[in-house]
Amino acid sequence: MAASVAHGVTLTAHDRQILTAVNAGASSLSLAGSSFIVLCYLLFKELRKFSFKLVFYLALADMLCSFFSIIGDPFKGLFCYAQGYSTHFFCVASFLWTTTIAFTLHRTVVKHKTDVEDLEAMFHLYVWGTSLVMTVMRSIGNDHRHLGAWCWTQTGRTGKAVHFVTFYMPLWGAILYNGFTYFQVIRMLNNATRMAVGMSSQTFVSDTRDNMRALNRWGYYPLILIGSWAFGTVNRIHDFFEPNHKIFWLTFLDVGTAALMGLFNSIAYGLNSSVRRAICERLDKFWPERLSRWLPNNLKYKNLQQESELVLFKTEEDQ
């Protein structure tokens, strides 16, 4: 255990330099990934459907969260405040946008509603409004001082408890909601598959299995938030009870995984079949012969159900 603790008590200057470099490097990757998704949405008109619009808002929040994580300087007061509050606001907005994606999927697939586009204004009010309230509440009992690579609450248990309530409680609420939502959707599609097999409808079975392959990976989406913030949650709890005992390896994992959230989201939510297809179509104009060697054979994707084009966030094409 002695080897895993930075001098057994606190982080050294060298430890802080390592954490700062890890934060900057991981945040840069997230900034690049989320910026790529934002750029694709702006450049490719065929991606501007409501389903991918939510992914665009998610990527935008990730992009700004990563940006402020990079430019913030924990050793300077003004930049410390800019980093602390800005990253808090946009990180909260990021995982809240994942709940709107899960809500849209559930409402379309399970409840068979087609009015999700009418709720866009409510989505914005919910995401940005909640993020603002959580960020303002965080200022209670708060004094920004450096801890590793960014600014966190360091003025006693009151400020730390407020930080936990305004960030980690909504975060794990979002994780539970997303997990429950995807579970319901996948369970419903599994039931539909079994019914199709019983009716011996080969066409419907094939369609449903295609949809299941596309949606099964959605069950792993809550794992993105868990993987990004599990170490951070443990680190915050440890810091609450042992404020003078910093564990370097735990802080290292906390900083690295949290900063990579934008990259994970851009890969899972953004790099779907429609984005790849749009890119391939553009590249095909310049390198048609070379591109044909690795271009997927099936560039047309079936709808999940006829009543909605909002279900699959790979933004499928109508046949």
PDB file of C-alpha atoms in Angstrom:
ATOM      1  CA  MET A   1       0.000   0.000   0.000  1.00  0.00           C
ATOM      2  CA  ALA A   2       2.849   2.370   0.655  1.00  0.00           C
ATOM      3  CA  ALA A   3       3.781   2.359  -3.016  1.00  0.00           C
ATOM      4  CA  SER A   4       0.300   3.446  -4.054  1.00  0.00           C
ATOM      5  CA  VAL A   5       0.158   6.482  -1.789  1.00  0.00           C
ATOM      6  CA  ALA A   6       1.941   9.679  -2.648  1.00  0.00           C
ATOM      7  CA  HIS A   7       4.171  10.003   0.470  1.00  0.00           C
ATOM      8  CA  GLY A   8       1.303   8.456   2.482  1.00  0.00           C
ATOM      9  CA  VAL A   9      -0.292  11.854   3.120  1.00  0.00           C
ATOM     10  CA  THR A  10      -0.522  14.244   0.210  1.00  0.00           C
ATOM     11  CA  LEU A  11       0.343  14.633  -3.448  1.00  0.00           C
ATOM     12  CA  THR A  12       3.790  15.925  -4.299  1.00  0.00           C
ATOM     13  CA  ALA A  13       4.555  18.583  -6.890  1.00  0.00           C
ATOM     14  CA  HIS A  14       5.724  15.846  -9.249  1.00  0.00           C
ATOM     15  CA  ASP A  15       2.447  13.967  -8.734  1.00  0.00           C
ATOM     16  CA  ARG A  16       0.508  17.104  -9.595  1.00  0.00           C
ATOM     17  CA  GLN A  17       2.505  17.583 -12.778  1.00  0.00           C
ATOM     18  CA  ILE A  18       1.698  14.034 -13.829  1.00  0.00           C
ATOM     19  CA  LEU A  19      -2.001  14.508 -13.108  1.00  0.00           C
ATOM     20  CA  THR A  20      -2.050  17.800 -14.975  1.00  0.00           C
ATOM     21  CA  ALA A  21      -0.450  16.170 -18.015  1.00  0.00           C
ATOM     22  CA  VAL A  22      -2.881  13.234 -17.879  1.00  0.00           C
ATOM     23  CA  ASN A  23      -5.837  15.604 -17.626  1.00  0.00           C
ATOM     24  CA  ALA A  24      -4.610  17.729 -20.529  1.00  0.00           C
ATOM     25  CA  GLY A  25      -3.888  14.709 -22.727  1.00  0.00           C
ATOM     26  CA  ALA A  26      -7.150  12.889 -22.041  1.00  0.00           C
ATOM     27  CA  SER A  27      -9.192  16.075 -22.339  1.00  0.00           C
ATOM     28  CA  SER A  28      -7.518  16.800 -25.679  1.00  0.00           C
ATOM     29  CA  LEU A  29      -8.632  13.396 -26.971  1.00  0.00           C
ATOM     30  CA  SER A  30     -12.179  14.078 -25.797  1.00  0.00           C
ATOM     31  CA  LEU A  31     -12.087  17.531 -27.341  1.00  0.00           C
ATOM     32  CA  ALA A  32     -10.964  16.068 -30.667  1.00  0.00           C
ATOM     33  CA  GLY A  33     -13.596  13.311 -30.620  1.00  0.00           C
ATOM     34  CA  SER A  34     -16.517  15.510 -29.649  1.00  0.00           C
ATOM     35  CA  SER A  35     -15.434  18.273 -32.049  1.00  0.00           C
ATOM     36  CA  PHE A  36     -15.394  15.716 -34.857  1.00  0.00           C
ATOM     37  CA  ILE A  37     -19.032  14.788 -34.147  1.00  0.00           C
ATOM     38  CA  VAL A  38     -20.035  18.451 -34.002  1.00  0.00           C
ATOM     39  CA  LEU A  39     -18.267  19.078 -37.311  1.00  0.00           C
ATOM     40  CA  CYS A  40     -19.975  16.095 -38.957  1.00  0.00           C
ATOM     41  CA  TYR A  41     -23.377  17.372 -37.869  1.00  0.00           C
ATOM     42  CA  LEU A  42     -22.661  20.830 -39.285  1.00  0.00           C
ATOM     43  CA  LEU A  43     -21.219  19.567 -42.577  1.00  0.00           C
ATOM     44  CA  PHE A  44     -23.527  16.675 -43.454  1.00  0.00           C
ATOM     45  CA  LYS A  45     -27.134  17.723 -43.947  1.00  0.00           C
ATOM     46  CA  GLU A  46     -28.364  14.127 -44.022  1.00  0.00           C
ATOM     47  CA  LEU A  47     -27.383  13.789 -40.353  1.00  0.00           C
ATOM     48  CA  ARG A  48     -29.613  16.637 -39.214  1.00  0.00           C
ATOM     49  CA  LYS A  49     -32.446  14.484 -37.998  1.00  0.00           C
ATOM     50  CA  PHE A  50     -33.818  14.830 -34.505  1.00  0.00           C
ATOM     51  CA  SER A  51     -32.198  11.630 -33.277  1.00  0.00           C
ATOM     52  CA  PHE A  52     -28.697  12.771 -34.226  1.00  0.00           C
ATOM     53  CA  LYS A  53     -29.443  16.313 -33.102  1.00  0.00           C
ATOM     54  CA  LEU A  54     -29.487  15.009 -29.529  1.00  0.00           C
ATOM     55  CA  VAL A  55     -26.105  13.406 -30.156  1.00  0.00           C
ATOM     56  CA  PHE A  56     -24.902  16.774 -31.449  1.00  0.00           C
ATOM     57  CA  TYR A  57     -25.978  18.491 -28.217  1.00  0.00           C
ATOM     58  CA  LEU A  58     -24.222  15.781 -26.224  1.00  0.00           C
ATOM     59  CA  ALA A  59     -21.030  16.234 -28.228  1.00  0.00           C
ATOM     60  CA  LEU A  60     -21.265  20.020 -27.843  1.00  0.00           C
ATOM     61  CA  ALA A  61     -21.458  19.705 -24.051  1.00  0.00           C
ATOM     62  CA  ASP A  62     -18.524  17.273 -24.062  1.00  0.00           C
ATOM     63  CA  MET A  63     -16.511  19.573 -26.297  1.00  0.00           C
ATOM     64  CA  LEU A  64     -16.939  22.571 -23.999  1.00  0.00           C
ATOM     65  CA  CYS A  65     -16.327  20.485 -20.883  1.00  0.00           C
ATOM     66  CA  SER A  66     -13.052  19.223 -22.355  1.00  0.00           C
ATOM     67  CA  PHE A  67     -12.077  22.693 -23.547  1.00  0.00           C
ATOM     68  CA  PHE A  68     -12.421  24.280 -20.109  1.00  0.00           C
ATOM     69  CA  SER A  69     -10.634  21.337 -18.504  1.00  0.00           C
ATOM     70  CA  ILE A  70      -7.633  22.082 -20.709  1.00  0.00           C
ATOM     71  CA  ILE A  71      -7.472  25.865 -20.352  1.00  0.00           C
ATOM     72  CA  GLY A  72      -8.187  26.014 -16.625  1.00  0.00           C
ATOM     73  CA  ASP A  73      -5.234  26.751 -14.360  1.00  0.00           C
ATOM     74  CA  PRO A  74      -5.723  25.510 -10.783  1.00  0.00           C
ATOM     75  CA  PHE A  75      -2.883  27.725  -9.600  1.00  0.00           C
ATOM     76  CA  LYS A  76      -4.542  30.985 -10.693  1.00  0.00           C
ATOM     77  CA  GLY A  77      -7.680  32.276  -9.020  1.00  0.00           C
ATOM     78  CA  LEU A  78      -9.637  33.521 -12.050  1.00  0.00           C
ATOM     79  CA  PHE A  79      -8.813  30.524 -14.224  1.00  0.00           C
ATOM     80  CA  CYS A  80      -9.472  28.247 -11.303  1.00  0.00           C
ATOM     81  CA  TYR A  81     -13.036  29.561 -11.054  1.00  0.00           C
ATOM     82  CA  ALA A  82     -13.454  29.354 -14.828  1.00  0.00           C
ATOM     83  CA  GLN A  83     -12.332  25.739 -14.844  1.00  0.00           C
ATOM     84  CA  GLY A  84     -14.245  24.666 -11.760  1.00  0.00           C
ATOM     85  CA  TYR A  85     -17.652  26.069 -12.647  1.00  0.00           C
ATOM     86  CA  SER A  86     -17.481  25.650 -16.423  1.00  0.00           C
ATOM     87  CA  THR A  87     -16.418  22.017 -16.321  1.00  0.00           C
ATOM     88  CA  HIS A  88     -19.038  21.322 -13.670  1.00  0.00           C
ATOM     89  CA  PHE A  89     -21.783  22.913 -15.795  1.00  0.00           C
ATOM     90  CA  PHE A  90     -20.928  21.180 -19.068  1.00  0.00           C
ATOM     91  CA  CYS A  91     -20.130  17.792 -17.517  1.00  0.00           C
ATOM     92  CA  VAL A  92     -23.540  17.780 -15.825  1.00  0.00           C
ATOM     93  CA  ALA A  93     -25.102  18.807 -19.132  1.00  0.00           C
ATOM     94  CA  SER A  94     -23.282  15.950 -20.856  1.00  0.00           C
ATOM     95  CA  PHE A  95     -24.692  13.116 -18.792  1.00  0.00           C
ATOM     96  CA  LEU A  96     -28.115  14.784 -18.745  1.00  0.00           C
ATOM     97  CA  TRP A  97     -28.172  14.720 -22.559  1.00  0.00           C
ATOM     98  CA  THR A  98     -27.627  10.962 -22.389  1.00  0.00           C
ATOM     99  CA  THR A  99     -30.863  10.720 -20.391  1.00  0.00           C
ATOM    100  CA  THR A 100     -32.766  12.586 -23.117  1.00  0.00           C
ATOM    101  CA  ILE A 101     -31.447  10.082 -25.666  1.00  0.00           C
ATOM    102  CA  ALA A 102     -32.579   7.212 -23.464  1.00  0.00           C
ATOM    103  CA  PHE A 103     -35.955   8.899 -22.913  1.00  0.00           C
ATOM    104  CA  THR A 104     -36.432   9.365 -26.665  1.00  0.00           C
ATOM    105  CA  LEU A 105     -35.660   5.725 -27.327  1.00  0.00           C
ATOM    106  CA  HIS A 106     -37.998   4.516 -24.585  1.00  0.00           C
ATOM    107  CA  ARG A 107     -40.853   6.804 -25.601  1.00  0.00           C
ATOM    108  CA  THR A 108     -40.593   5.759 -29.231  1.00  0.00           C
ATOM    109  CA  VAL A 109     -40.018   2.029 -28.870  1.00  0.00           C
ATOM    110  CA  VAL A 110     -41.851   1.100 -25.688  1.00  0.00           C
ATOM    111  CA  LYS A 111     -44.648   3.660 -25.622  1.00  0.00           C
ATOM    112  CA  HIS A 112     -44.966   3.980 -29.423  1.00  0.00           C
ATOM    113  CA  LYS A 113     -45.077   7.778 -29.312  1.00  0.00           C
ATOM    114  CA  THR A 114     -44.024   9.923 -32.245  1.00  0.00           C
ATOM    115  CA  ASP A 115     -44.171  13.323 -30.562  1.00  0.00           C
ATOM    116  CA  VAL A 116     -40.594  13.398 -29.286  1.00  0.00           C
ATOM    117  CA  GLU A 117     -39.522  16.227 -31.567  1.00  0.00           C
ATOM    118  CA  ASP A 118     -42.103  18.451 -29.890  1.00  0.00           C
ATOM    119  CA  LEU A 119     -40.226  17.981 -26.615  1.00  0.00           C
ATOM    120  CA  GLU A 120     -36.962  19.519 -27.803  1.00  0.00           C
ATOM    121  CA  ALA A 121     -37.579  22.804 -25.987  1.00  0.00           C
ATOM    122  CA  MET A 122     -38.322  20.889 -22.789  1.00  0.00           C
ATOM    123  CA  PHE A 123     -35.103  18.930 -23.240  1.00  0.00           C
ATOM    124  CA  HIS A 124     -33.099  22.155 -23.410  1.00  0.00           C
ATOM    125  CA  LEU A 125     -34.836  23.589 -20.358  1.00  0.00           C
ATOM    126  CA  TYR A 126     -34.257  20.370 -18.448  1.00  0.00           C
ATOM    127  CA  VAL A 127     -30.572  19.967 -19.378  1.00  0.00           C
ATOM    128  CA  TRP A 128     -29.287  23.528 -19.289  1.00  0.00           C
ATOM    129  CA  GLY A 129     -31.583  24.598 -16.454  1.00  0.00           C
ATOM    130  CA  THR A 130     -30.628  21.684 -14.225  1.00  0.00           C
ATOM    131  CA  SER A 131     -26.946  22.166 -15.027  1.00  0.00           C
ATOM    132  CA  LEU A 132     -27.171  25.835 -14.074  1.00  0.00           C
ATOM    133  CA  VAL A 133     -28.964  25.105 -10.805  1.00  0.00           C
ATOM    134  CA  MET A 134     -26.437  22.425  -9.870  1.00  0.00           C
ATOM    135  CA  THR A 135     -23.534  24.747 -10.698  1.00  0.00           C
ATOM    136  CA  VAL A 136     -24.952  27.628  -8.641  1.00  0.00           C
ATOM    137  CA  MET A 137     -25.666  25.312  -5.719  1.00  0.00           C
ATOM    138  CA  ARG A 138     -22.086  24.113  -5.842  1.00  0.00           C
ATOM    139  CA  SER A 139     -20.875  27.563  -4.770  1.00  0.00           C
ATOM    140  CA  ILE A 140     -22.342  26.948  -1.300  1.00  0.00           C
ATOM    141  CA  GLY A 141     -19.478  26.477   1.130  1.00  0.00           C
ATOM    142  CA  ASN A 142     -17.060  26.341  -1.760  1.00  0.00           C
ATOM    143  CA  ASP A 143     -13.570  27.716  -2.139  1.00  0.00           C
ATOM    144  CA  HIS A 144     -11.691  26.634  -5.253  1.00  0.00           C
ATOM    145  CA  ARG A 145      -8.235  25.367  -4.600  1.00  0.00           C
ATOM    146  CA  HIS A 146      -6.158  22.985  -6.626  1.00  0.00           C
ATOM    147  CA  LEU A 147      -6.283  19.225  -6.195  1.00  0.00           C
ATOM    148  CA  GLY A 148      -4.200  17.443  -8.787  1.00  0.00           C
ATOM    149  CA  ALA A 149      -5.117  18.727 -12.238  1.00  0.00           C
ATOM    150  CA  TRP A 150      -8.215  20.822 -11.608  1.00  0.00           C
ATOM    151  CA  CYS A 151     -10.113  22.881  -9.052  1.00  0.00           C
ATOM    152  CA  TRP A 152     -12.237  21.087  -6.494  1.00  0.00           C
ATOM    153  CA  THR A 153     -13.815  21.872  -3.172  1.00  0.00           C
ATOM    154  CA  GLN A 154     -11.230  21.776  -0.394  1.00  0.00           C
ATOM    155  CA  THR A 155     -12.754  23.693   2.514  1.00  0.00           C
ATOM    156  CA  GLY A 156     -14.224  21.097   4.795  1.00  0.00           C
ATOM    157  CA  ARG A 157     -17.050  18.626   4.682  1.00  0.00           C
ATOM    158  CA  THR A 158     -19.808  21.117   3.894  1.00  0.00           C
ATOM    159  CA  GLY A 159     -18.353  22.099   0.530  1.00  0.00           C
ATOM    160  CA  LYS A 160     -17.454  18.510  -0.290  1.00  0.00           C
ATOM    161  CA  ALA A 161     -20.933  17.294   0.568  1.00  0.00           C
ATOM    162  CA  VAL A 162     -22.474  20.008  -1.631  1.00  0.00           C
ATOM    163  CA  HIS A 163     -20.190  19.008  -4.491  1.00  0.00           C
ATOM    164  CA  PHE A 164     -21.237  15.383  -4.108  1.00  0.00           C
ATOM    165  CA  VAL A 165     -24.934  16.307  -4.035  1.00  0.00           C
ATOM    166  CA  THR A 166     -24.732  18.634  -7.029  1.00  0.00           C
ATOM    167  CA  PHE A 167     -22.696  16.353  -9.257  1.00  0.00           C
ATOM    168  CA  TYR A 168     -22.401  12.719  -8.241  1.00  0.00           C
ATOM    169  CA  MET A 169     -25.980  12.217  -7.110  1.00  0.00           C
ATOM    170  CA  PRO A 170     -27.431  13.459 -10.443  1.00  0.00           C
ATOM    171  CA  LEU A 171     -24.739  11.466 -12.247  1.00  0.00           C
ATOM    172  CA  TRP A 172     -25.664   8.147 -10.648  1.00  0.00           C
ATOM    173  CA  GLY A 173     -29.334   8.985 -11.034  1.00  0.00           C
ATOM    174  CA  ALA A 174     -28.701   9.337 -14.774  1.00  0.00           C
ATOM    175  CA  ILE A 175     -26.802   6.038 -14.824  1.00  0.00           C
ATOM    176  CA  LEU A 176     -29.662   4.204 -13.119  1.00  0.00           C
ATOM    177  CA  TYR A 177     -32.258   5.808 -15.391  1.00  0.00           C
ATOM    178  CA  ASN A 178     -30.330   4.977 -18.560  1.00  0.00           C
ATOM    179  CA  GLY A 179     -29.743   1.415 -17.453  1.00  0.00           C
ATOM    180  CA  PHE A 180     -33.405   0.854 -16.587  1.00  0.00           C
ATOM    181  CA  THR A 181     -34.553   2.431 -19.852  1.00  0.00           C
ATOM    182  CA  TYR A 182     -32.276   0.361 -22.086  1.00  0.00           C
ATOM    183  CA  PHE A 183     -33.215  -2.766 -20.166  1.00  0.00           C
ATOM    184  CA  GLN A 184     -36.899  -2.158 -20.905  1.00  0.00           C
ATOM    185  CA  VAL A 185     -36.269  -1.511 -24.584  1.00  0.00           C
ATOM    186  CA  ILE A 186     -34.114  -4.598 -25.072  1.00  0.00           C
ATOM    187  CA  ARG A 187     -36.560  -6.752 -23.117  1.00  0.00           C
ATOM    188  CA  MET A 188     -39.427  -5.578 -25.328  1.00  0.00           C
ATOM    189  CA  LEU A 189     -37.490  -6.365 -28.490  1.00  0.00           C
ATOM    190  CA  ASN A 190     -36.552  -9.781 -27.127  1.00  0.00           C
ATOM    191  CA  ASN A 191     -40.241 -10.502 -26.569  1.00  0.00           C
ATOM    192  CA  ALA A 192     -41.005  -9.343 -30.110  1.00  0.00           C
ATOM    193  CA  THR A 193     -38.344 -11.704 -31.451  1.00  0.00           C
ATOM    194  CA  ARG A 194     -39.791 -14.671 -29.598  1.00  0.00           C
ATOM    195  CA  MET A 195     -43.285 -13.824 -30.881  1.00  0.00           C
ATOM    196  CA  ALA A 196     -41.970 -13.634 -34.430  1.00  0.00           C
ATOM    197  CA  VAL A 197     -40.322 -17.020 -34.103  1.00  0.00           C
ATOM    198  CA  GLY A 198     -43.576 -18.469 -32.822  1.00  0.00           C
ATOM    199  CA  MET A 199     -45.449 -17.065 -35.799  1.00  0.00           C
ATOM    200  CA  SER A 200     -42.747 -18.339 -38.177  1.00  0.00           C
ATOM    201  CA  SER A 201     -42.581 -14.967 -39.868  1.00  0.00           C
ATOM    202  CA  GLN A 202     -39.092 -15.148 -41.284  1.00  0.00           C
ATOM    203  CA  THR A 203     -39.137 -11.604 -42.634  1.00  0.00           C
ATOM    204  CA  PHE A 204     -40.194 -10.139 -39.325  1.00  0.00           C
ATOM    205  CA  VAL A 205     -37.722 -12.313 -37.466  1.00  0.00           C
ATOM    206  CA  SER A 206     -34.916 -11.068 -39.683  1.00  0.00           C
ATOM    207  CA  ASP A 207     -35.945  -7.447 -39.185  1.00  0.00           C
ATOM    208  CA  THR A 208     -36.209  -7.812 -35.435  1.00  0.00           C
ATOM    209  CA  ARG A 209     -32.861  -9.551 -35.136  1.00  0.00           C
ATOM    210  CA  ASP A 210     -31.232  -6.770 -37.134  1.00  0.00           C
ATOM    211  CA  ASN A 211     -32.733  -4.271 -34.721  1.00  0.00           C
ATOM    212  CA  MET A 212     -31.573  -6.315 -31.749  1.00  0.00           C
ATOM    213  CA  ARG A 213     -28.007  -6.323 -33.016  1.00  0.00           C
ATOM    214  CA  ALA A 214     -28.163  -2.552 -33.342  1.00  0.00           C
ATOM    215  CA  LEU A 215     -29.722  -2.011 -29.922  1.00  0.00           C
ATOM    216  CA  ASN A 216     -27.944  -4.626 -27.843  1.00  0.00           C
ATOM    217  CA  ARG A 217     -24.863  -2.440 -27.717  1.00  0.00           C
ATOM    218  CA  TRP A 218     -27.035   0.295 -26.211  1.00  0.00           C
ATOM    219  CA  GLY A 219     -27.168  -1.774 -23.082  1.00  0.00           C
ATOM    220  CA  TYR A 220     -23.493  -0.918 -22.631  1.00  0.00           C
ATOM    221  CA  TYR A 221     -24.032   2.839 -22.872  1.00  0.00           C
ATOM    222  CA  PRO A 222     -24.573   3.303 -19.117  1.00  0.00           C
ATOM    223  CA  LEU A 223     -21.166   1.657 -18.679  1.00  0.00           C
ATOM    224  CA  ILE A 224     -19.605   4.730 -20.308  1.00  0.00           C
ATOM    225  CA  LEU A 225     -20.690   6.908 -17.395  1.00  0.00           C
ATOM    226  CA  ILE A 226     -19.790   4.214 -14.885  1.00  0.00           C
ATOM    227  CA  GLY A 227     -16.329   3.764 -16.382  1.00  0.00           C
ATOM    228  CA  SER A 228     -15.779   7.518 -16.560  1.00  0.00           C
ATOM    229  CA  TRP A 229     -16.847   8.362 -13.032  1.00  0.00           C
ATOM    230  CA  ALA A 230     -16.547   5.256 -10.843  1.00  0.00           C
ATOM    231  CA  PHE A 231     -13.007   6.122  -9.749  1.00  0.00           C
ATOM    232  CA  GLY A 232     -13.994   9.752  -9.270  1.00  0.00           C
ATOM    233  CA  THR A 233     -16.871   8.742  -7.016  1.00  0.00           C
ATOM    234  CA  VAL A 234     -14.643   6.502  -4.907  1.00  0.00           C
ATOM    235  CA  ASN A 235     -12.020   9.239  -4.749  1.00  0.00           C
ATOM    236  CA  ARG A 236     -14.539  11.835  -3.587  1.00  0.00           C
ATOM    237  CA  ILE A 237     -15.867   9.521  -0.881  1.00  0.00           C
ATOM    238  CA  HIS A 238     -12.339   8.702   0.260  1.00  0.00           C
ATOM    239  CA  ASP A 239     -11.413  12.389   0.295  1.00  0.00           C
ATOM    240  CA  PHE A 240     -14.502  13.157   2.382  1.00  0.00           C
ATOM    241  CA  PHE A 241     -13.477  10.796   5.167  1.00  0.00           C
ATOM    242  CA  GLU A 242      -9.685  11.021   4.742  1.00  0.00           C
ATOM    243  CA  PRO A 243      -8.973  14.567   3.502  1.00  0.00           C
ATOM    244  CA  ASN A 244      -5.280  14.427   4.425  1.00  0.00           C
ATOM    245  CA  HIS A 245      -4.590  11.069   2.832  1.00  0.00           C
ATOM    246  CA  LYS A 246      -4.378  11.344  -0.971  1.00  0.00           C
ATOM    247  CA  ILE A 247      -4.019   8.120  -2.947  1.00  0.00           C
ATOM    248  CA  PHE A 248      -2.078   8.842  -6.102  1.00  0.00           C
ATOM    249  CA  TRP A 249      -3.155   5.855  -8.209  1.00  0.00           C
ATOM    250  CA  LEU A 250      -6.828   6.501  -7.383  1.00  0.00           C
ATOM    251  CA  THR A 251      -6.519  10.174  -8.276  1.00  0.00           C
ATOM    252  CA  PHE A 252      -4.664   9.201 -11.461  1.00  0.00           C
ATOM    253  CA  LEU A 253      -7.535   6.937 -12.552  1.00  0.00           C
ATOM    254  CA  ASP A 254     -10.057   9.560 -11.472  1.00  0.00           C
ATOM    255  CA  VAL A 255      -8.456  12.250 -13.622  1.00  0.00           C
ATOM    256  CA  GLY A 256      -7.816  10.038 -16.641  1.00  0.00           C
ATOM    257  CA  THR A 257     -11.185   8.299 -16.922  1.00  0.00           C
ATOM    258  CA  ALA A 258     -13.241  11.422 -16.213  1.00  0.00           C
ATOM    259  CA  ALA A 259     -11.391  13.407 -18.878  1.00  0.00           C
ATOM    260  CA  LEU A 260     -12.006  10.639 -21.432  1.00  0.00           C
ATOM    261  CA  MET A 261     -15.795  10.777 -21.114  1.00  0.00           C
ATOM    262  CA  GLY A 262     -16.150  12.967 -24.199  1.00  0.00           C
ATOM    263  CA  LEU A 263     -14.082  10.554 -26.278  1.00  0.00           C
ATOM    264  CA  PHE A 264     -16.131   7.563 -25.086  1.00  0.00           C
ATOM    265  CA  ASN A 265     -19.394   9.349 -25.878  1.00  0.00           C
ATOM    266  CA  SER A 266     -18.243  10.433 -29.332  1.00  0.00           C
ATOM    267  CA  ILE A 267     -17.314   6.853 -30.232  1.00  0.00           C
ATOM    268  CA  ALA A 268     -20.409   5.180 -28.778  1.00  0.00           C
ATOM    269  CA  TYR A 269     -23.081   7.716 -29.714  1.00  0.00           C
ATOM    270  CA  GLY A 270     -21.531   9.601 -32.595  1.00  0.00           C
ATOM    271  CA  LEU A 271     -19.544   7.192 -34.755  1.00  0.00           C
ATOM    272  CA  ASN A 272     -22.601   5.278 -35.902  1.00  0.00           C
ATOM    273  CA  SER A 273     -23.419   3.838 -39.292  1.00  0.00           C
ATOM    274  CA  SER A 274     -24.889   7.064 -40.662  1.00  0.00           C
ATOM    275  CA  VAL A 275     -21.769   9.066 -39.829  1.00  0.00           C
ATOM    276  CA  ARG A 276     -19.527   6.416 -41.331  1.00  0.00           C
ATOM    277  CA  ARG A 277     -21.742   6.239 -44.403  1.00  0.00           C
ATOM    278  CA  ALA A 278     -21.691  10.018 -44.862  1.00  0.00           C
ATOM    279  CA  ILE A 279     -17.900  10.063 -44.583  1.00  0.00           C
ATOM    280  CA  CYS A 280     -17.541   7.119 -46.970  1.00  0.00           C
ATOM    281  CA  GLU A 281     -19.755   8.811 -49.546  1.00  0.00           C
ATOM    282  CA  ARG A 282     -17.562  11.917 -49.443  1.00  0.00           C
ATOM    283  CA  LEU A 283     -14.380   9.912 -49.637  1.00  0.00           C
ATOM    284  CA  ASP A 284     -15.809   7.871 -52.488  1.00  0.00           C
ATOM    285  CA  LYS A 285     -15.834  11.000 -54.610  1.00  0.00           C
ATOM    286  CA  PHE A 286     -12.049  11.278 -54.288  1.00  0.00           C
ATOM    287  CA  TRP A 287     -10.883   7.650 -53.999  1.00  0.00           C
ATOM    288  CA  PRO A 288     -13.664   5.490 -55.455  1.00  0.00           C
ATOM    289  CA  GLU A 289     -11.545   2.463 -56.345  1.00  0.00           C
ATOM    290  CA  ARG A 290      -9.563   2.285 -53.119  1.00  0.00           C
ATOM    291  CA  LEU A 291     -12.586   2.965 -50.950  1.00  0.00           C
ATOM    292  CA  SER A 292     -14.614   0.167 -52.500  1.00  0.00           C
ATOM    293  CA  ARG A 293     -12.239  -2.406 -51.021  1.00  0.00           C
ATOM    294  CA  TRP A 294     -13.221  -1.688 -47.396  1.00  0.00           C
ATOM    295  CA  LEU A 295     -16.603   0.008 -47.761  1.00  0.00           C
ATOM    296  CA  PRO A 296     -19.312  -2.040 -45.994  1.00  0.00           C
ATOM    297  CA  ASN A 297     -21.515  -4.037 -48.346  1.00  0.00           C
ATOM    298  CA  ASN A 298     -24.721  -3.005 -46.686  1.00  0.00           C
ATOM    299  CA  LEU A 299     -25.098   0.749 -46.655  1.00  0.00           C
ATOM    300  CA  LYS A 300     -28.846   0.721 -46.228  1.00  0.00           C
ATOM    301  CA  TYR A 301     -30.341   0.029 -42.876  1.00  0.00           C
ATOM    302  CA  LYS A 302     -33.849  -1.055 -41.999  1.00  0.00           C
ATOM    303  CA  ASN A 303     -36.169   0.889 -39.741  1.00  0.00           C
ATOM    304  CA  LEU A 304     -36.748  -0.378 -36.231  1.00  0.00           C
ATOM    305  CA  GLN A 305     -40.504   0.133 -36.567  1.00  0.00           C
ATOM    306  CA  GLN A 306     -42.521   1.862 -39.221  1.00  0.00           C
ATOM    307  CA  GLU A 307     -44.039   4.366 -36.829  1.00  0.00           C
ATOM    308  CA  SER A 308     -40.744   6.009 -35.896  1.00  0.00           C
ATOM    309  CA  GLU A 309     -37.463   7.028 -37.449  1.00  0.00           C
ATOM    310  CA  LEU A 310     -36.283   8.295 -34.082  1.00  0.00           C
ATOM    311  CA  VAL A 311     -35.513   4.948 -32.548  1.00  0.00           C
ATOM    312  CA  LEU A 312     -32.122   4.034 -33.937  1.00  0.00           C
ATOM    313  CA  PHE A 313     -29.509   6.667 -33.313  1.00  0.00           C
ATOM    314  CA  LYS A 314     -27.586   5.388 -36.211  1.00  0.00           C
ATOM    315  CA  THR A 315     -30.140   7.509 -38.158  1.00  0.00           C
ATOM    316  CA  GLU A 316     -31.245   4.803 -40.518  1.00  0.00           C
ATOM    317  CA  GLU A 317     -32.303   5.394 -44.127  1.00  0.00           C
ATOM    318  CA  ASP A 318     -35.716   4.618 -45.519  1.00  0.00           C
ATOM    319  CA  GLN A 319     -35.537   1.792 -47.976  1.00  0.00           C
TER     320      GLN A 319
END
